[in-house]
CSV table of C-alpha atoms in Angstrom, one decimal:
chain,number,residue,atom,x,y,z
A,484,MET,CA,0.0,0.0,0.0
A,485,ASP,CA,2.8,2.4,0.8
A,486,THR,CA,4.5,1.8,-2.6
A,487,ILE,CA,1.4,2.8,-4.4
A,488,TRP,CA,1.2,6.1,-2.7
A,489,ILE,CA,5.0,6.7,-3.4
A,490,VAL,CA,4.5,6.0,-7.1
A,491,LEU,CA,1.3,8.2,-7.2
A,492,ILE,CA,3.1,11.0,-5.5
A,493,ALA,CA,6.1,10.6,-7.9
A,494,VAL,CA,3.9,10.7,-11.0
A,495,ALA,CA,2.0,13.7,-9.7
A,496,ALA,CA,5.2,15.6,-8.9
A,497,LEU,CA,6.5,14.7,-12.4
A,498,ILE,CA,3.4,16.1,-14.1
A,499,ILE,CA,3.4,19.3,-12.0
A,500,GLY,CA,7.1,19.8,-12.7
A,501,VAL,CA,6.7,19.3,-16.5
A,502,ALA,CA,3.8,21.8,-16.6
A,503,LEU,CA,5.5,24.4,-14.4
A,504,GLY,CA,8.7,24.0,-16.5
A,505,PHE,CA,6.8,24.6,-19.7
A,506,PHE,CA,5.1,27.7,-18.5
A,507,LEU,CA,8.3,29.1,-17.0
A,508,ALA,CA,10.2,28.5,-20.2
A,509,ARG,CA,7.4,30.1,-22.2
A,510,LYS,CA,7.4,33.2,-20.0
A,511,TYR,CA,11.2,33.4,-20.3
A,512,MET,CA,11.2,33.1,-24.1
A,513,MET,CA,8.5,35.8,-24.5
A,514,ASN,CA,10.5,38.2,-22.4
A,515,TYR,CA,13.5,37.4,-24.3
A,516,MET,CA,11.9,38.0,-27.7
A,517,LYS,CA,10.5,41.3,-26.4
A,518,LYS,CA,13.9,42.5,-25.3
A,519,ASN,CA,15.7,41.0,-28.4
A,520,PRO,CA,13.4,41.1,-31.4
A,521,PRO,CA,14.3,39.0,-34.5
A,522,ILE,CA,16.0,40.9,-37.3
A,523,ASN,CA,13.8,43.1,-39.5
A,524,GLU,CA,14.4,45.0,-42.8
A,525,GLN,CA,15.6,48.2,-41.0
A,526,MET,CA,18.1,46.3,-39.0
A,527,LEU,CA,19.3,44.4,-42.1
A,528,ARG,CA,19.6,47.8,-44.0
A,529,THR,CA,21.7,49.3,-41.2
A,530,LEU,CA,23.9,46.3,-41.0
A,531,MET,CA,24.5,46.4,-44.8
A,532,MET,CA,25.3,50.1,-44.7
A,533,GLN,CA,27.8,49.5,-41.8
A,534,MET,CA,29.5,46.8,-44.0
A,535,GLY,CA,30.0,49.4,-46.7
A,536,GLN,CA,27.3,48.0,-49.1
A,537,LYS,CA,24.5,50.1,-50.5
A,538,PRO,CA,21.4,48.1,-50.0
A,539,SER,CA,18.7,48.0,-52.7
A,540,GLN,CA,15.2,46.9,-51.8
A,541,LYS,CA,15.5,43.8,-54.0
A,542,LYS,CA,18.6,42.7,-52.2
A,543,ILE,CA,17.0,43.3,-48.7
A,544,ASN,CA,13.9,41.3,-49.8
A,545,GLN,CA,16.2,38.6,-51.1
A,546,MET,CA,18.2,38.4,-47.8
A,547,MET,CA,14.9,38.4,-45.7
A,548,ARG,CA,13.4,35.6,-47.8
A,549,ALA,CA,16.7,33.6,-47.3
A,550,MET,CA,16.6,34.2,-43.6
A,551,ASN,CA,12.9,33.2,-43.3
A,552,ASN,CA,13.6,30.0,-45.3
A,553,GLN,CA,16.5,29.2,-43.2
A,554,SER,CA,14.6,29.7,-39.9
A,555,GLY,CA,11.6,27.7,-41.3
A,556,LYS,CA,13.6,24.6,-41.8
């Protein structure tokens, strides 16, 4: 009888731990994405200008499409 209770408590603790870990990780990632947003066209344009390239809209669109394809894989 005692082993049944130990197993039930262990399973309940595991389920609670997984759920709590999921929500804490989700909250952490949402805060991280708010503080460090993914790269956008303006950031890419600034980066290219700092590297000495004159960015055209076609080149920016091409690079954004390549980055989106890369992150989608």
